[in-house]
Amino acid sequence: MTQYIFVTGGVVSSLGKGIVAASLATTLEARDLAVNILKMDPYINVDPGTMSPFQHGEVFVTADGAETDQDLGYYERFIRGNRMSQKNNFTTGSVYAEVIRRERRGDYLGGTVQVIPHITDEIKRRILAVGEDHDIVIVEIGGTVGDIESQPFLEAVRQLRLELGSRDSMLVHLTLVPHLEKAGEIKTKPTQHSVKELRSIGLQPDVLICRSIDPIPLSARKKIALFTSVEERAVISLEDAAISIYQVPVMLNEQGLDDIIVEHFRLDKPPADLSEWHTVIDALAHPKQTVEIALVGKYLDVPDAYKSLSEAIIHAGIQTKTKVNVCYVDAEDLERDGPAALADKHAVLIPGGFGARGFEGKVAATQYARENNIPYLGICYGLHAAVVDFSRNVLGYENADTTESNPNTRDPVIGLVSEWRDVSGQVERRDGDEDKGGTMRLGEQRCHLSGSSIARKAYGTDHVMERHRHRYEVNNKYVSEFEANGLSIAGRSDDDELVEMIELDDHDWFVACQFHPEFNSSPRDGHPLFTQFINAANRHAGNGSDAAK
Ligand code: GLN
């Protein structure tokens, strides 16, 4: 039978519930348990796919093509046992949409449709659906206890705890223990209130994870235990990690959290082997070299907008024992001021993006990296920028563009497939085609790597599965001209129809991909493209290559 751990948050948001849920999962996995994780989001949007990165950070894409909350990225970076799918994240909006769809269909036979039981039943159904084939499911409840939005989720959890039985379910509550500088003391009252709030809706936590700046002294933990009826050893102090979030599994394990869980669930399991996490932390704490890379993007005020990407860079640093300093360059500034900001950088990274704004800055950055032999990794829109730069500045198609940025370009080197392929399969631009609503290519697809490519060497295999999230593609009409002039097609789709990767022949390391490799990177395993990219940056910086794997 599957056992459930519910993770709630109190006092304030942004305490790192996702990281705690993921870290807990990795410690349980390290005890031979099959763990799954579910995130429930309390907003009305049906899925996060259309939410602006400015408001909501990154959209994480699962292998099966779901556009999900970025917490699923943490889950995949921390666990190995299974991959996230569209079942692992849902929103209030999607629950209501489903219940309303059934109501319209007449499924409720004219009965009154209500939050309890109809909405809560649908929430419970979805929670139980992720349990199949897993020993333990960790359910992260988005929002903060007390918010009006998360109430149906908490009510569903209350009902489920009764149905599952208290021995087969646990409630872990994350709170904040603030340090008041002027008074020179920490305060336990917000935690007490937050637990009171939980209790008022019928939920008693089994474990409290208390976030704080510094370790919380035993006396304060005792006090919290007394006021909240939580066992003393289950009041866990989680101070800000000194080096990295990747210390959190070890920090939780050292305080016995996985022991408490294994005992509560009456499981006979070996102690957690976290040696790989110690290796990760050691690499982060003692880098052997440093590189400076430029990331030319546009959602720069929102650190979470490039979450998987910035993590993938850190992972490459772990694999190569390199401290990677990322300089975020605004593509629009670069458009205006020219590429001076890139002059002292050891590599240039162009991330994915949407819309015309900033695209010219990305093209200018690409041109600079190409002409100055600076290692370059272009991801999705970055590949489009690379193809546009090459077409304009090497092939001399001055007006070349992606139709996303310039729908009327004479040379649509990037466009919607419907724009450049006619019905008979010939590749040709259909002028005046107004169809901009091409559907997104989403999720994992196979890419075949060409034999002599950098990518083939980096991956060490002939084909890879990588995740997509885009509409526009390289126009095949121009491909033979690209190849004849030094831009090689390094990867193609399974059906051979679409360009997946490109490389420059006369360049130290210039690679661009149509997919998003960052979604497949993890601290313990890294990702071959990012690792080789940082190796190239190290070479460019003149760093010793012996430290690099
Ligand atoms: N805007 C581009 C497209 O839709 C690239 C998307 C991306 O970078 N993820 O094709």
XYZ file of C-alpha atoms and ligand atoms in Angstrom:
559
model
C 0.000 0.000 0.000
C 1.220 3.488 -0.869
C 1.927 5.781 2.049
C 1.521 9.530 1.780
C 3.462 12.509 3.101
C 1.682 15.856 2.785
C 3.851 18.957 2.849
C 2.245 22.273 3.767
C 3.728 25.717 4.316
C 2.901 28.354 6.895
C 3.702 31.929 7.961
C 5.062 33.164 4.607
C 5.537 31.894 1.078
C 8.904 31.182 -0.573
C 10.237 29.046 2.270
C 11.492 26.462 -0.183
C 8.740 23.860 0.156
C 9.607 22.428 -3.255
C 13.259 21.986 -2.315
C 12.307 20.393 1.001
C 9.837 18.008 -0.673
C 12.444 17.074 -3.286
C 15.208 16.680 -0.691
C 13.020 14.503 1.463
C 12.255 12.390 -1.600
C 15.948 11.881 -2.346
C 16.698 10.767 1.220
C 13.867 8.241 1.036
C 15.057 7.046 -2.359
C 18.463 6.580 -0.764
C 16.733 4.144 1.587
C 15.518 1.961 -1.272
C 12.027 3.386 -1.388
C 10.182 4.137 -4.628
C 9.020 7.726 -4.265
C 6.723 9.894 -6.335
C 5.993 13.594 -5.831
C 2.917 15.656 -6.624
C 2.506 19.429 -6.618
C -0.946 20.973 -6.221
C -1.129 24.622 -7.245
C -3.877 26.798 -5.820
C -4.442 29.148 -8.744
C -7.261 29.205 -11.280
C -5.118 28.970 -14.445
C -5.766 25.555 -15.931
C -2.059 24.939 -16.403
C 1.065 27.082 -16.014
C 1.844 26.902 -19.758
C 0.494 30.323 -20.578
C 1.725 32.073 -17.438
C 4.335 34.770 -17.930
C 7.827 33.972 -16.676
C 7.753 37.494 -15.211
C 5.057 36.412 -12.779
C 5.613 32.781 -12.266
C 9.200 31.932 -13.077
C 10.010 29.160 -15.469
C 7.575 26.771 -17.083
C 9.013 23.301 -16.578
C 8.341 20.835 -19.389
C 7.976 17.156 -18.543
C 9.026 14.326 -20.827
C 5.382 13.697 -21.742
C 4.991 17.321 -22.772
C 3.159 18.856 -19.813
C 3.889 22.503 -19.059
C 4.177 22.528 -15.311
C 5.238 24.394 -12.209
C 8.969 24.832 -11.800
C 8.941 22.784 -8.597
C 8.731 19.693 -10.809
C 12.177 20.693 -12.012
C 13.458 20.395 -8.458
C 11.829 17.005 -8.119
C 13.582 15.703 -11.224
C 16.914 17.206 -10.223
C 16.747 15.511 -6.836
C 15.321 12.085 -7.611
C 16.350 9.422 -10.097
C 13.760 6.718 -9.588
C 11.049 8.157 -11.783
C 10.341 11.064 -14.026
C 7.614 13.592 -13.685
C 4.604 13.526 -15.985
C 1.443 15.543 -16.377
C -0.019 13.616 -13.455
C 2.513 15.183 -11.097
C 1.157 18.735 -11.132
C -2.336 20.131 -11.215
C -4.012 23.426 -10.441
C -7.283 24.399 -8.803
C -8.342 25.637 -12.242
C -7.900 22.213 -13.811
C -9.887 20.573 -11.007
C -12.770 22.999 -11.470
C -12.575 22.647 -15.256
C -12.975 18.882 -14.920
C -15.847 19.075 -12.420
C -17.650 21.684 -14.539
C -17.108 19.564 -17.656
C -18.801 16.625 -15.903
C -21.613 18.837 -14.653
C -22.275 20.049 -18.237
C -22.300 16.461 -19.409
C -24.994 15.695 -16.861
C -22.899 13.323 -14.767
C -24.258 14.746 -11.510
C -27.863 14.079 -12.549
C -29.081 17.516 -11.563
C -27.588 17.379 -8.056
C -26.018 20.485 -6.532
C -22.334 20.538 -7.345
C -20.255 21.778 -4.396
C -16.699 22.262 -3.184
C -17.284 19.474 -0.680
C -17.614 16.742 -1.876
C -17.241 17.275 -5.638
C -14.115 19.406 -5.799
C -12.469 17.624 -2.877
C -13.308 14.210 -4.376
C -11.620 15.177 -7.638
C -8.547 16.392 -5.709
C -8.393 13.113 -3.779
C -8.789 11.099 -6.977
C -5.789 12.866 -8.480
C -3.690 12.422 -5.342
C -4.403 8.701 -5.259
C -3.715 8.369 -8.992
C -0.001 9.139 -8.540
C 0.382 6.416 -5.921
C 0.496 3.461 -8.310
C 3.791 1.531 -8.201
C 5.267 3.727 -5.472
C 5.978 3.093 -1.817
C 5.643 6.713 -0.839
C 4.043 9.759 -2.450
C 5.028 13.226 -1.282
C 2.262 15.754 -1.924
C 3.315 19.387 -1.888
C 0.417 21.741 -1.273
C 1.061 25.093 -2.927
C 0.295 28.345 -1.121
C 0.357 29.133 2.567
C -1.953 27.720 5.233
C -4.644 30.316 5.899
C -4.913 31.389 2.260
C -8.434 31.158 0.940
C -7.148 29.502 -2.255
C -5.604 26.404 -0.726
C -8.541 25.503 1.529
C -10.079 22.838 -0.745
C -6.667 21.128 -0.979
C -6.285 21.097 2.805
C -9.829 19.805 3.242
C -9.068 17.001 0.776
C -5.913 16.197 2.761
C -7.924 16.101 5.992
C -10.351 13.611 4.486
C -7.570 11.531 2.980
C -5.718 11.314 6.289
C -8.826 9.767 7.804
C -9.265 7.384 4.890
C -5.599 6.331 4.743
C -5.199 6.175 8.504
C -2.754 8.244 10.519
C -0.115 5.471 10.401
C -0.008 5.498 6.631
C 0.033 9.213 6.136
C 2.104 12.027 7.580
C 1.874 15.768 7.606
C 5.072 17.798 7.369
C 4.592 21.503 7.951
C 7.183 24.070 6.954
C 7.309 27.304 8.913
C 9.488 30.324 9.478
C 11.287 31.073 12.717
C 12.380 34.678 12.262
C 15.375 36.252 13.926
C 14.666 39.739 15.215
C 17.907 41.594 14.919
C 17.145 44.466 17.298
C 15.855 42.142 20.006
C 18.670 39.700 19.276
C 16.340 36.719 19.498
C 14.403 34.238 17.433
C 10.639 34.085 17.581
C 8.593 30.906 17.762
C 5.169 32.570 17.880
C 4.505 32.616 14.103
C 5.112 28.852 14.071
C 2.716 28.344 16.967
C 0.041 30.376 15.176
C 0.563 28.604 11.918
C 0.074 25.213 13.572
C -3.017 26.555 15.326
C -4.372 27.535 11.924
C -3.724 24.008 10.619
C -5.411 22.466 13.635
C -8.465 24.650 13.179
C -9.069 22.815 9.910
C -8.492 19.449 11.516
C -4.849 18.865 10.618
C -2.197 18.056 13.201
C 1.366 18.050 11.828
C 3.681 15.116 12.581
C 6.846 17.006 11.657
C 7.720 20.691 11.688
C 10.529 21.954 9.523
C 11.476 25.352 10.821
C 13.249 27.597 8.350
C 15.613 30.127 9.871
C 18.789 32.040 9.185
C 20.855 30.157 11.776
C 20.383 26.777 13.473
C 17.513 26.917 15.981
C 18.687 26.129 19.527
C 17.294 23.125 21.378
C 15.466 25.313 23.905
C 13.427 26.961 21.149
C 12.711 23.628 19.483
C 11.501 22.258 22.827
C 9.205 25.219 23.209
C 7.781 24.746 19.716
C 7.244 21.029 20.425
C 5.384 21.814 23.628
C 3.067 24.359 22.054
C 2.319 22.381 18.918
C 2.090 18.807 20.262
C 4.788 17.695 17.831
C 7.418 15.246 19.081
C 10.597 17.103 20.091
C 12.875 15.245 17.681
C 10.386 15.981 14.887
C 10.885 19.738 15.241
C 13.605 20.140 12.660
C 15.784 23.173 12.242
C 16.538 24.049 8.661
C 18.779 27.060 8.412
C 19.789 28.677 5.130
C 22.237 26.334 3.405
C 25.758 27.762 3.481
C 26.863 26.573 0.057
C 23.921 25.319 -1.943
C 20.373 23.975 -1.862
C 21.955 20.612 -2.676
C 23.001 20.438 0.986
C 19.379 20.188 2.101
C 19.058 16.366 1.769
C 22.113 15.952 3.994
C 20.879 18.583 6.475
C 17.514 16.853 6.829
C 19.111 13.427 7.071
C 21.519 14.554 9.795
C 18.556 15.554 11.926
C 16.940 12.185 11.453
C 13.972 13.176 9.283
C 14.063 10.030 7.153
C 14.391 7.914 10.329
C 11.253 9.529 11.726
C 9.378 8.788 8.508
C 10.577 5.205 8.148
C 9.650 4.529 11.791
C 6.244 6.186 11.459
C 5.462 4.061 8.418
C 6.889 0.925 10.137
C 9.295 0.250 7.278
C 12.397 -1.898 7.579
C 14.921 -0.091 5.387
C 18.696 0.439 5.359
C 20.091 3.846 6.339
C 20.289 6.445 3.586
C 23.450 6.432 1.486
C 23.956 10.073 0.569
C 27.594 9.792 -0.535
C 26.813 11.160 -4.005
C 25.343 14.270 -2.424
C 28.517 14.689 -0.370
C 30.478 14.557 -3.644
C 28.211 17.247 -5.102
C 28.652 19.511 -2.083
C 32.403 18.944 -2.058
C 32.682 19.949 -5.729
C 30.684 23.099 -5.053
C 32.732 23.977 -1.990
C 36.122 23.431 -3.607
C 36.111 24.444 -7.272
C 39.492 24.267 -8.986
C 38.911 26.983 -11.553
C 36.607 29.830 -12.449
C 34.951 30.945 -15.682
C 32.758 33.901 -16.528
C 29.922 33.267 -18.939
C 27.343 35.633 -20.398
C 23.686 34.649 -20.510
C 21.923 36.931 -22.966
C 18.239 36.915 -22.146
C 15.270 39.070 -21.363
C 13.539 37.867 -18.213
C 16.451 39.015 -16.119
C 14.596 40.643 -13.222
C 13.024 37.322 -12.335
C 15.787 34.971 -11.206
C 13.448 31.974 -11.449
C 12.655 32.574 -15.130
C 15.789 30.638 -16.126
C 15.762 28.227 -13.192
C 16.525 24.936 -14.946
C 19.126 26.666 -17.050
C 20.969 28.309 -14.172
C 20.870 24.990 -12.310
C 22.228 23.144 -15.365
C 25.147 25.573 -15.412
C 25.807 24.892 -11.729
C 25.656 21.148 -12.470
C 28.235 21.561 -15.238
C 30.374 23.402 -12.702
C 30.039 20.432 -10.343
C 31.047 17.982 -13.082
C 34.084 20.055 -14.106
C 35.006 21.423 -10.652
C 34.500 24.911 -11.986
C 32.963 27.923 -10.362
C 30.824 29.381 -13.119
C 30.012 33.059 -12.700
C 27.015 33.931 -14.836
C 26.733 37.497 -16.054
C 23.134 38.179 -17.073
C 23.142 40.473 -20.096
C 19.892 42.081 -21.192
C 19.386 41.343 -24.878
C 17.793 44.747 -25.405
C 20.764 46.547 -23.792
C 23.047 44.608 -26.090
C 20.922 45.612 -29.061
C 21.412 49.254 -28.099
C 24.973 49.284 -26.740
C 26.659 46.631 -28.882
C 28.474 43.516 -27.672
C 31.050 45.206 -25.375
C 29.505 43.415 -22.374
C 30.675 40.112 -23.882
C 34.299 41.127 -24.420
C 35.835 39.501 -21.337
C 33.519 36.489 -21.152
C 34.717 32.929 -21.609
C 31.488 31.704 -23.184
C 28.112 32.935 -24.400
C 24.813 31.229 -23.682
C 21.563 32.192 -25.413
C 18.512 30.732 -23.690
C 15.044 30.064 -25.086
C 12.585 32.903 -25.439
C 9.460 34.118 -27.155
C 8.509 37.189 -29.185
C 10.412 39.795 -31.181
C 11.614 41.864 -28.248
C 15.312 41.360 -27.621
C 15.791 38.953 -30.539
C 18.163 41.293 -32.398
C 20.339 41.482 -29.261
C 20.568 37.704 -29.280
C 21.590 37.740 -32.930
C 24.271 40.364 -32.210
C 25.615 38.298 -29.296
C 25.735 35.226 -31.536
C 27.624 37.102 -34.233
C 30.140 38.278 -31.650
C 30.695 34.759 -30.270
C 30.982 33.333 -33.800
C 33.446 35.909 -35.057
C 35.593 35.877 -31.910
C 35.703 32.117 -31.482
C 34.017 32.297 -28.076
C 32.345 29.038 -26.954
C 28.643 29.310 -27.686
C 25.587 27.372 -26.646
C 22.271 28.405 -28.180
C 19.074 26.902 -26.863
C 15.886 26.940 -28.941
C 15.525 30.675 -29.654
C 19.317 30.686 -29.374
C 19.467 28.244 -32.305
C 17.163 30.551 -34.243
C 19.482 33.489 -33.482
C 22.468 31.456 -34.679
C 20.772 30.538 -37.965
C 19.665 34.137 -38.551
C 23.164 35.497 -37.843
C 24.758 32.952 -40.178
C 22.256 33.653 -42.954
C 22.686 37.400 -42.716
C 26.378 37.749 -42.024
C 27.937 34.707 -43.680
C 25.546 33.925 -46.532
C 24.678 37.588 -47.130
C 20.887 37.303 -46.862
C 20.613 40.711 -45.230
C 16.921 40.421 -44.551
C 17.015 36.858 -43.175
C 14.944 36.367 -40.056
C 12.613 34.201 -38.091
C 9.003 34.865 -39.014
C 8.296 35.101 -35.291
C 10.211 38.370 -35.216
C 9.608 39.535 -38.791
C 6.646 37.880 -40.506
C 7.402 39.636 -43.799
C 11.046 38.705 -44.170
C 12.193 37.846 -47.694
C 14.294 35.032 -46.289
C 12.397 33.149 -43.597
C 15.271 30.935 -42.496
C 13.196 30.097 -39.408
C 9.430 29.768 -39.618
C 6.396 27.726 -38.738
C 6.486 24.442 -40.627
C 3.189 25.435 -42.249
C 4.925 28.534 -43.622
C 7.766 26.771 -45.356
C 6.482 23.370 -46.328
C 3.841 23.013 -49.018
C 1.339 20.190 -49.089
C 3.350 18.028 -51.445
C 6.191 17.998 -48.968
C 8.331 20.444 -50.940
C 9.940 23.021 -48.735
C 8.834 26.380 -49.852
C 7.509 29.513 -48.200
C 3.805 30.037 -48.725
C 3.634 33.789 -48.910
C 0.665 35.395 -47.254
C 0.030 32.386 -45.050
C -1.557 33.894 -41.981
C -1.526 30.743 -39.883
C 0.379 31.777 -36.761
C -1.425 29.359 -34.523
C 0.815 26.386 -35.141
C 0.709 24.161 -32.130
C 3.686 23.926 -29.818
C 6.062 21.062 -30.225
C 6.161 19.896 -26.647
C 7.919 17.222 -24.672
C 10.478 14.558 -25.305
C 11.425 13.573 -28.851
C 14.260 11.612 -30.361
C 17.169 13.398 -31.981
C 19.666 11.597 -34.232
C 23.197 12.915 -33.949
C 25.522 13.061 -36.900
C 28.648 10.951 -36.662
C 31.347 13.582 -36.616
C 29.555 16.203 -34.556
C 30.653 17.742 -31.253
C 27.244 16.739 -29.933
C 27.740 13.062 -30.877
C 31.047 13.119 -29.032
C 29.602 14.908 -25.993
C 26.642 12.557 -25.614
C 28.634 9.469 -26.548
C 25.641 7.990 -28.363
C 23.896 8.147 -31.749
C 20.556 9.393 -30.564
C 19.165 11.181 -27.550
C 15.774 12.038 -26.137
C 15.381 15.724 -25.324
C 12.459 18.009 -24.523
C 10.912 20.630 -26.751
C 8.781 23.735 -26.252
C 8.562 25.825 -29.391
C 6.653 26.507 -32.595
C 9.228 27.649 -35.112
C 11.721 25.452 -37.001
C 14.714 25.784 -39.300
C 13.493 26.144 -42.902
C 14.842 23.108 -44.773
C 14.995 25.106 -47.982
C 18.217 26.741 -46.793
C 19.883 23.730 -45.226
C 22.103 22.666 -48.137
C 23.397 26.199 -48.394
C 24.149 26.262 -44.678
C 26.064 23.024 -44.894
C 28.036 24.097 -47.955
C 29.236 27.172 -46.069
C 30.287 25.790 -42.707
C 27.125 25.430 -40.631
C 26.569 21.717 -40.079
C 23.385 19.990 -39.098
C 24.491 17.981 -36.085
C 21.130 16.557 -35.121
C 17.869 15.716 -36.887
C 14.433 14.597 -35.744
C 13.413 10.955 -35.831
C 11.643 11.382 -39.179
C 14.644 13.293 -40.528
C 12.368 16.237 -41.354
C 13.446 18.790 -38.769
C 16.772 20.286 -37.729
C 17.494 19.577 -34.071
C 21.101 20.724 -33.675
C 23.588 22.854 -35.549
C 27.328 23.429 -35.187
C 29.890 25.666 -36.849
C 32.776 23.910 -38.556
C 35.372 26.668 -38.090
C 34.879 27.328 -34.455
C 36.253 25.954 -31.204
C 32.856 25.110 -29.689
C 29.676 26.452 -31.242
C 26.605 24.317 -30.658
C 22.912 25.150 -30.771
C 19.921 22.914 -30.171
C 16.231 23.196 -30.900
C 15.387 21.395 -27.653
C 15.950 22.333 -24.017
C 18.734 20.175 -22.574
C 18.509 22.012 -19.244
C 15.402 19.988 -18.339
C 17.499 16.828 -18.301
C 20.358 18.073 -16.148
C 20.867 17.105 -12.513
C 23.513 17.832 -9.884
C 24.630 14.236 -9.556
C 24.747 13.431 -13.270
C 25.067 16.815 -15.002
C 24.288 16.996 -18.705
C 26.848 16.248 -21.440
C 26.176 19.392 -23.481
C 26.521 21.744 -20.526
C 29.559 19.887 -19.228
C 31.313 20.171 -22.596
C 30.253 23.803 -22.888
C 31.891 24.641 -19.566
C 34.953 22.594 -20.565
C 35.182 24.764 -23.674
C 34.821 27.899 -21.532
C 37.661 26.620 -19.347
C 39.836 26.138 -22.420
C 38.969 29.625 -23.597
C 39.902 30.989 -20.154
C 43.223 29.170 -20.293
C 42.320 27.021 -17.280
C 44.044 23.678 -16.791
C 42.064 20.985 -18.506
C 43.134 18.301 -16.029
C 40.460 19.340 -13.565
C 37.814 18.939 -16.210
C 36.411 15.495 -16.780
N 10.013 31.405 -29.724
C 10.605 30.267 -30.355
C 9.569 29.298 -30.873
O 8.447 29.306 -30.435
C 11.571 29.578 -29.432
C 10.912 29.026 -28.222
C 11.900 28.683 -27.151
O 12.997 29.227 -27.133
N 11.520 27.820 -26.235
O 9.855 28.490 -31.702
